[in-house]
PDB file of C-alpha atoms and ligand atoms in Angstrom:
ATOM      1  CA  UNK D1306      27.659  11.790  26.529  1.00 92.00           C
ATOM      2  CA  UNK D1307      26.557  11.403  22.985  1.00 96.00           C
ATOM      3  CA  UNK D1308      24.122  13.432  21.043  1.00 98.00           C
ATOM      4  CA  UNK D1309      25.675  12.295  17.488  1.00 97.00           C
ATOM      5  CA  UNK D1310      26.204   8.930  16.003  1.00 95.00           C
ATOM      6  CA  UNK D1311      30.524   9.678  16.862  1.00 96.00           C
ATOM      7  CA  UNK D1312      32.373   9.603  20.497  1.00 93.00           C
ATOM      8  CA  UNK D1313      33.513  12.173  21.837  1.00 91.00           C
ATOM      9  CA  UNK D1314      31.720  14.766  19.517  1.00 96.00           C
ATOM     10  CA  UNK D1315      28.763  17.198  19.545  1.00 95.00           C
ATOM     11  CA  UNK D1316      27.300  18.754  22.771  1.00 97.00           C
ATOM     12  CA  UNK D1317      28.138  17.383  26.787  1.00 96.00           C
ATOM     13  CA  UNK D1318      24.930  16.824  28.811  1.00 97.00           C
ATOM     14  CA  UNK D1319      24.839  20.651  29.752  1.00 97.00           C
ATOM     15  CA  UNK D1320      22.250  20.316  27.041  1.00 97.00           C
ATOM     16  CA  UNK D1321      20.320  18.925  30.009  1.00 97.00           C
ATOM     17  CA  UNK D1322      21.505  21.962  32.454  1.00 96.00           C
ATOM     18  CA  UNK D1323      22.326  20.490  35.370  1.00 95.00           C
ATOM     19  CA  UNK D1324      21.577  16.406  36.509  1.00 97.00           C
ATOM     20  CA  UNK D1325      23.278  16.101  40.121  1.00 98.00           C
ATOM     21  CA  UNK D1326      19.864  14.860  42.550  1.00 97.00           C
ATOM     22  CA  UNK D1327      17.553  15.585  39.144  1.00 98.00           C
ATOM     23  CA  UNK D1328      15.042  12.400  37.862  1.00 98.00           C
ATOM     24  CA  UNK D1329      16.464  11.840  34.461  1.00 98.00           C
ATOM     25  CA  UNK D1330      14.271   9.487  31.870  1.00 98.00           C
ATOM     26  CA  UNK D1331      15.634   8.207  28.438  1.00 98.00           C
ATOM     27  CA  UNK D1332      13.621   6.580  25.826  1.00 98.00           C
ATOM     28  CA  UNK D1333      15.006   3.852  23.991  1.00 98.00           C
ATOM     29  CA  UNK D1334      18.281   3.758  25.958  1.00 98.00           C
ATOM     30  CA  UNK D1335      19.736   0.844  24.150  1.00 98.00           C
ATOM     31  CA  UNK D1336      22.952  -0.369  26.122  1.00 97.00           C
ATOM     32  CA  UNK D1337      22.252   1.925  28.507  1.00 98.00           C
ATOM     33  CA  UNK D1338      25.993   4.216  27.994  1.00 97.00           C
ATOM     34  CA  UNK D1339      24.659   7.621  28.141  1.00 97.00           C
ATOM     35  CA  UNK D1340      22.418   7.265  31.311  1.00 97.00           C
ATOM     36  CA  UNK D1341      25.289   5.509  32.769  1.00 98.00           C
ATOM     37  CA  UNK D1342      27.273   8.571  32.110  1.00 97.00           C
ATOM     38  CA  UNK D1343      24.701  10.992  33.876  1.00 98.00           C
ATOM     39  CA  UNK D1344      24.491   8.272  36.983  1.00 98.00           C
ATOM     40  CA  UNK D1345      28.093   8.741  37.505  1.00 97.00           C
ATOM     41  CA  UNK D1346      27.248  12.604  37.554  1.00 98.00           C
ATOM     42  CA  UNK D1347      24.460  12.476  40.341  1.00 98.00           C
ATOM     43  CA  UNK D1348      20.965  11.895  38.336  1.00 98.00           C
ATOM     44  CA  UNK D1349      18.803   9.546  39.246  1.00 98.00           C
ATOM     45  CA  UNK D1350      18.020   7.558  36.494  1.00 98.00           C
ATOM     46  CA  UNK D1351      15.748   5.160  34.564  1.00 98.00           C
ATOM     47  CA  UNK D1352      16.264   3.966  31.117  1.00 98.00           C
ATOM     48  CA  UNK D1353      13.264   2.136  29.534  1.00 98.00           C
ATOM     49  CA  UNK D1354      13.832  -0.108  26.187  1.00 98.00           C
ATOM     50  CA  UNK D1355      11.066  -1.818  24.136  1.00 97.00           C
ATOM     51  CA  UNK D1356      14.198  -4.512  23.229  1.00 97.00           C
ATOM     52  CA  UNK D1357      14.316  -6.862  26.340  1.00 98.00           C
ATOM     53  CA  UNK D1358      17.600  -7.906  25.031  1.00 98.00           C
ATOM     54  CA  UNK D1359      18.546  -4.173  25.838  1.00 97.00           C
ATOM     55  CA  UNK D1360      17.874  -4.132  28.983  1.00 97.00           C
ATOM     56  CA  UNK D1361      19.783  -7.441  29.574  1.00 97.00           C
ATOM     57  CA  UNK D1362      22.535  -6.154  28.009  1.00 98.00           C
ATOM     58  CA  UNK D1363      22.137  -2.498  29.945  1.00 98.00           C
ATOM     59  CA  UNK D1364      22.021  -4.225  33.484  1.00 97.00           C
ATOM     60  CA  UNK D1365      24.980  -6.754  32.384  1.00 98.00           C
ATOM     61  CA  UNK D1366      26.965  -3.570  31.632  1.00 97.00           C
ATOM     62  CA  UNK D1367      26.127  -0.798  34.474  1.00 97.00           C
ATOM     63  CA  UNK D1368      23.971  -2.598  37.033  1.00 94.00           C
ATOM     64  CA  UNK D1369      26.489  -1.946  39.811  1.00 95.00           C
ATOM     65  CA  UNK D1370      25.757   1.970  39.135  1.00 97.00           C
ATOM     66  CA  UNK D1371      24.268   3.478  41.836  1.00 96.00           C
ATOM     67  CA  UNK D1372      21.198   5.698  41.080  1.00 97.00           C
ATOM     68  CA  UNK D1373      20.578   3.624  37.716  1.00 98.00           C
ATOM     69  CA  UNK D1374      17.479   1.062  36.495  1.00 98.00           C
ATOM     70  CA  UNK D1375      16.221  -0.031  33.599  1.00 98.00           C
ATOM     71  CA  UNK D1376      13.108  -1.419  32.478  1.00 98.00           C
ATOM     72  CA  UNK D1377      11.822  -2.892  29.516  1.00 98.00           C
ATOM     73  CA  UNK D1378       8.587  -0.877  28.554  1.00 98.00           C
ATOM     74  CA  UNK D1379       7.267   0.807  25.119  1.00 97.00           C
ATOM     75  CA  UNK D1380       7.537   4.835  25.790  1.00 98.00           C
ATOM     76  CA  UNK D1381       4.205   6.065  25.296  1.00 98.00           C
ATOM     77  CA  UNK D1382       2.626   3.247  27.775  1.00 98.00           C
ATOM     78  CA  UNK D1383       5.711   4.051  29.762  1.00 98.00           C
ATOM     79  CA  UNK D1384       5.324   7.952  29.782  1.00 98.00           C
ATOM     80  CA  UNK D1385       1.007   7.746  30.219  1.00 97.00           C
ATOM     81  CA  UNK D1386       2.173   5.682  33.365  1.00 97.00           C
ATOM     82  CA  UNK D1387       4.306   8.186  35.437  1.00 97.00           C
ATOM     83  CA  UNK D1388       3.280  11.764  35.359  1.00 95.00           C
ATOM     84  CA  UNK D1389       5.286  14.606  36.705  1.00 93.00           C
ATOM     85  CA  UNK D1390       7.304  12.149  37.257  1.00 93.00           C
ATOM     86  CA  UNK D1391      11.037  13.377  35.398  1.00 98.00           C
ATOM     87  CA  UNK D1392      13.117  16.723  35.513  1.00 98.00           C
ATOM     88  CA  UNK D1393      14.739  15.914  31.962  1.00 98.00           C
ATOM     89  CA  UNK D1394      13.567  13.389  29.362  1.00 98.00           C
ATOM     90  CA  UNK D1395      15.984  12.298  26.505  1.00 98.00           C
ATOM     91  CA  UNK D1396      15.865  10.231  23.355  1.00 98.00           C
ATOM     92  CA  UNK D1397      18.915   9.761  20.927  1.00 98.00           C
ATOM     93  CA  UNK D1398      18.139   8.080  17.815  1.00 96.00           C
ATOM     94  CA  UNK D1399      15.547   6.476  19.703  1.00 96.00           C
ATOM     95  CA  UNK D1400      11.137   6.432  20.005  1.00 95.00           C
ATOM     96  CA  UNK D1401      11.211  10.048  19.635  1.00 94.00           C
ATOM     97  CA  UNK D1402      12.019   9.506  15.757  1.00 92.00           C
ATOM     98  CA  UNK D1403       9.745   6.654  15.647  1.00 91.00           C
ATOM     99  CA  UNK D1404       6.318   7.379  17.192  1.00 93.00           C
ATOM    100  CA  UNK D1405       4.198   9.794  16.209  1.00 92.00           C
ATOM    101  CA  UNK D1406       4.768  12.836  18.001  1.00 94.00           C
ATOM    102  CA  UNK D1407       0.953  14.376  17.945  1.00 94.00           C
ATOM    103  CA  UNK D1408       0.672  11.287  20.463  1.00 95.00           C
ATOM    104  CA  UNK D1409       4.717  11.646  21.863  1.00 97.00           C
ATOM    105  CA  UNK D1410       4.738  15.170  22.689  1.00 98.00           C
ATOM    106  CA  UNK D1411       1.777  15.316  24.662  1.00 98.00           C
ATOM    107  CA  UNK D1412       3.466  12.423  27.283  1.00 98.00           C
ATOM    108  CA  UNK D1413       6.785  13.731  27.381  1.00 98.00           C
ATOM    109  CA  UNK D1414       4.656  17.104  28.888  1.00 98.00           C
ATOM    110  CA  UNK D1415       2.898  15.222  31.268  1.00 97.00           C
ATOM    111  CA  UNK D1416       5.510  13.401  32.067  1.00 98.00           C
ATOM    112  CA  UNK D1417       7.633  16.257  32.958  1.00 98.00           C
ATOM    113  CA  UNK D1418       7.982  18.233  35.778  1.00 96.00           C
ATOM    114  CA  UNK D1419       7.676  21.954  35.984  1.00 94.00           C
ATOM    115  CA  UNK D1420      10.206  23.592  34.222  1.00 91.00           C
ATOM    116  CA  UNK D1421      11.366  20.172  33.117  1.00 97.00           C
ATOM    117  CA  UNK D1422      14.298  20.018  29.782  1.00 98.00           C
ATOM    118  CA  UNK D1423      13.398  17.833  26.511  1.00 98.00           C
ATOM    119  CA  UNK D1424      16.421  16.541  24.721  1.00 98.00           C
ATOM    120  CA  UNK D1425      16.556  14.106  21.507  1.00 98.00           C
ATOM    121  CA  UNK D1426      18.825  13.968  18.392  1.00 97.00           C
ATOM    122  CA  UNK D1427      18.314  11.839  15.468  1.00 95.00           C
ATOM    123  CA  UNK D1428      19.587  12.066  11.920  1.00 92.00           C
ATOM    124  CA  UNK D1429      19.331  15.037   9.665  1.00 90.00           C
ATOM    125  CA  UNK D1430      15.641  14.898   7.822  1.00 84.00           C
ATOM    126  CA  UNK D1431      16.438  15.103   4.234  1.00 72.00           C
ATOM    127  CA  UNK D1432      15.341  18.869   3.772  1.00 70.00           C
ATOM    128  CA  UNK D1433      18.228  19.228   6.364  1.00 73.00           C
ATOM    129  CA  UNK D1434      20.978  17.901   4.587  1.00 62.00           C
ATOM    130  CA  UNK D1435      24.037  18.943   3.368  1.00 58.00           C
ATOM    131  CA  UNK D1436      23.942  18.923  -0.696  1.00 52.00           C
ATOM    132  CA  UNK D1437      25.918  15.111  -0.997  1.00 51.00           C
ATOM    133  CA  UNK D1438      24.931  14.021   1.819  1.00 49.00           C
ATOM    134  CA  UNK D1439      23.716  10.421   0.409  1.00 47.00           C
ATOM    135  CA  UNK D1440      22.378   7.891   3.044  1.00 49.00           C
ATOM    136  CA  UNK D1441      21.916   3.886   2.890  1.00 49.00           C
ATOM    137  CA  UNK D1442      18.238   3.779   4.313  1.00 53.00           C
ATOM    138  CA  UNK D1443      16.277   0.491   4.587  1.00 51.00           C
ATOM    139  CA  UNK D1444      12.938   1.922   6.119  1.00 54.00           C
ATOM    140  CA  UNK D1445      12.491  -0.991   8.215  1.00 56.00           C
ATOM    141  CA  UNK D1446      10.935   1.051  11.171  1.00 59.00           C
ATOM    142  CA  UNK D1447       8.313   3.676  10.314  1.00 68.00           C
ATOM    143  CA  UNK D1448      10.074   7.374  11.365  1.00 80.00           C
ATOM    144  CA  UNK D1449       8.755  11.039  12.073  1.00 81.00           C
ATOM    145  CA  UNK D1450      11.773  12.451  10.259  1.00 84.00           C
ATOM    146  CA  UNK D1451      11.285  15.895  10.418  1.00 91.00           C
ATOM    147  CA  UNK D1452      13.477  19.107  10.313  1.00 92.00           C
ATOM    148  CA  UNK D1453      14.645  21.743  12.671  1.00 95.00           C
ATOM    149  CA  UNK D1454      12.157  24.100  11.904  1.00 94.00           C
ATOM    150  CA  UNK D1455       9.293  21.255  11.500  1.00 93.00           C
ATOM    151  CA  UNK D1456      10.301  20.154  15.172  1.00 95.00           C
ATOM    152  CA  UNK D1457      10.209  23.672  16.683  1.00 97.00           C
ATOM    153  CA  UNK D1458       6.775  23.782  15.067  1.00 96.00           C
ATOM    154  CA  UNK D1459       5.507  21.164  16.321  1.00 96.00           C
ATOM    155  CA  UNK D1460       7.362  21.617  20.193  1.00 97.00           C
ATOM    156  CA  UNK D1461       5.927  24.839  20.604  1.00 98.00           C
ATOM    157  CA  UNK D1462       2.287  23.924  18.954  1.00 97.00           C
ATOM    158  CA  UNK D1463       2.705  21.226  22.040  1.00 97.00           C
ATOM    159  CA  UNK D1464       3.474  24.482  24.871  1.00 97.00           C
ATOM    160  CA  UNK D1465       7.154  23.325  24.972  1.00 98.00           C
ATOM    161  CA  UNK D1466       9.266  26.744  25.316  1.00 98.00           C
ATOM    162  CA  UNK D1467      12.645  27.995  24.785  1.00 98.00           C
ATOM    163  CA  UNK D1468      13.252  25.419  21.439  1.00 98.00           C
ATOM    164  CA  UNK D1469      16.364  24.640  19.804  1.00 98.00           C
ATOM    165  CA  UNK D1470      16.931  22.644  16.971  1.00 97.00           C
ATOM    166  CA  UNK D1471      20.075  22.537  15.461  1.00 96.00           C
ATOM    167  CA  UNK D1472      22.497  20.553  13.203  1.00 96.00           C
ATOM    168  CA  UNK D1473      25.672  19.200  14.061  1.00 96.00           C
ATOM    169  CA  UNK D1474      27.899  19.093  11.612  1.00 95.00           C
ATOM    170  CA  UNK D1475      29.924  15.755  11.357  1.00 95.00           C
ATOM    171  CA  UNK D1476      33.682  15.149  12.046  1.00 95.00           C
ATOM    172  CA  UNK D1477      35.973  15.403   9.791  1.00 94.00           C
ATOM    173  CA  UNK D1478      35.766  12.329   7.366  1.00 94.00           C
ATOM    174  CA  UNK D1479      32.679  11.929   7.972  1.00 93.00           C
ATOM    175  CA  UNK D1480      29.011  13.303   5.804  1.00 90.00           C
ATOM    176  CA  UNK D1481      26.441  12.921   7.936  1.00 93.00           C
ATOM    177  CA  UNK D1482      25.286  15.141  10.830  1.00 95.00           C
ATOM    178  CA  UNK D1483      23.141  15.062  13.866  1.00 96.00           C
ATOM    179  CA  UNK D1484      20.069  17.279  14.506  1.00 96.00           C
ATOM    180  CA  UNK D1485      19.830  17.742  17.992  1.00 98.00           C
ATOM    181  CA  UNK D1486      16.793  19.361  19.879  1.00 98.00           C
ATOM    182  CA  UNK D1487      16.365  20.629  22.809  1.00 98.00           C
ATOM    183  CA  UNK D1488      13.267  22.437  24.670  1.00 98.00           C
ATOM    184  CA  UNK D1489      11.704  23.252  28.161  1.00 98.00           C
ATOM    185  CA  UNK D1490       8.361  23.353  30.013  1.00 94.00           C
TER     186      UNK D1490
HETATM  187  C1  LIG N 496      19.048   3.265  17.333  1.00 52.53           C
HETATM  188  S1  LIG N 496      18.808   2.585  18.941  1.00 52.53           S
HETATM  189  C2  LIG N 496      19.540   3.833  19.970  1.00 52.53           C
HETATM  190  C3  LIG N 496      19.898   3.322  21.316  1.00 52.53           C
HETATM  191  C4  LIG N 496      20.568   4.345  22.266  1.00 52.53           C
HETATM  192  N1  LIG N 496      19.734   5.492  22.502  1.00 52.53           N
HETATM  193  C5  LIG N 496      21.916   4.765  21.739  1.00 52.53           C
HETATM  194  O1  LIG N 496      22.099   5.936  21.427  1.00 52.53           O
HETATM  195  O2  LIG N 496      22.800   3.912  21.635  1.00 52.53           O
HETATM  196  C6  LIG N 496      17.054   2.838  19.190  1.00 52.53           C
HETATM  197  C7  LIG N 496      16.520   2.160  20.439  1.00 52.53           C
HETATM  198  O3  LIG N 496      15.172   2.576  20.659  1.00 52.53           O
HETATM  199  C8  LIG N 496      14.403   1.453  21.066  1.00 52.53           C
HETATM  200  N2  LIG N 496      12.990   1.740  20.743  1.00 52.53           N
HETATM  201  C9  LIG N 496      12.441   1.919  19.514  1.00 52.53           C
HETATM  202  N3  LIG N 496      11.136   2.208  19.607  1.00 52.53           N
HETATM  203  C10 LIG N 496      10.836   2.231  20.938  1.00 52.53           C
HETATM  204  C11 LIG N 496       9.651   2.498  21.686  1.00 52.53           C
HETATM  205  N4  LIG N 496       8.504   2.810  21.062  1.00 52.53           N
HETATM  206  N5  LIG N 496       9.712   2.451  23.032  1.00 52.53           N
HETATM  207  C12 LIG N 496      10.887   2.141  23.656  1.00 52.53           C
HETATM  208  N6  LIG N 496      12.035   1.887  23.010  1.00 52.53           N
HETATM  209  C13 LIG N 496      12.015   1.929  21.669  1.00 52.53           C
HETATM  210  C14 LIG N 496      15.019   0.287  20.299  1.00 52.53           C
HETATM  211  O4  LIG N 496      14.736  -0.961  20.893  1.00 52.53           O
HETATM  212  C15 LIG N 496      16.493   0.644  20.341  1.00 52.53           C
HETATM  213  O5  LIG N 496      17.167   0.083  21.441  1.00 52.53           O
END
């Protein structure tokens, strides 16, 4: 499972508590490796992409995994359509960054059931960096880059409870961390 842009590093999917027989939602799954990885452990999942060339490339990779779909689908339409439908919703460096959460957070909610876990990680907002921390950033997709206190702000202005927000620090060799967030109905 991972949180940060490097294998193998940053926090397991205990972030999630536990998945075995729990409905399990990410937004903007990509290739589909993470969910794949909480399949094997027992959740049933669905992984939604606004990229139909994700999902073709998702299903070519793990459609043999039992307890596993994907479907191509924009999350907000996506989340409006299935209430209390998901024990844990994820997002890493996916919509969560890019839509606007005054509209986001209220879906993930509703989307949620009771006492349902909210995971995402993206990149450190600048106010969050490390002092020499210098990115390469084209800007070619609109994002809510926020920091960890911004997001806590915002989670619990929403009715999420018991927030984290912190920053990974990179690997060795590397400069730039991962903020990774985490909060619960
Ligand atoms: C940087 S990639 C991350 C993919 C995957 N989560 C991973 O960690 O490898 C971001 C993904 O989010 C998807 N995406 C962006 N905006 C989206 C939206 N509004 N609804 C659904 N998917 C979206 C993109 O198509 C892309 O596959």
């Amino acid at each position: 499972m991972n949180w940060t842009q490097y294998p193998d590093h940053g926090p397991d999917e205990s972030l999630l508590g536990p998945v075995h027989g729990r409905r399990v939602l990410e937004l903007g799954c990509g290739t589909g490796c993470n969910l794949a990885h909480l399949a094997t452990l027992g959740a049933e999942c669905v992984g939604i992409d606004i990229a139909p060339s994700q999902r073709a490339k998702a299903e070519a990779r793990w459609g043999d995994v039992p307890g596993l779909t994907f479907q191509t689908a924009e999350a907000t339409e996506f989340l409006a359509d299935h209430p209390n439908n998901f024990d844990a919703v994820l997002s890493i460096f996916g919509p969560v960054w890019f839509t606007d959460p005054t509209s986001l957070l209220p879906l993930v909610r509703r989307a949620l059931t009771s006492r349902g876990v909210f995971a995402f990680s993206h990149r450190p907002a600048a106010s969050d960096r490390e002092p020499g921390e210098h990115l390469r950033d084209s800007r070619a997709v609109a994002r809510w880059d926020y920091s960890a206190h911004e997001w806590t702000e915002l989670l619990s202005s929403a009715s999420f409870t018991s927030i984290t927000a912190d920053i990974i620090a990179p690997p060795d060799g590397e400069s730039v961390g991962t903020l990774v967030v985490r909060a619960e109905m």
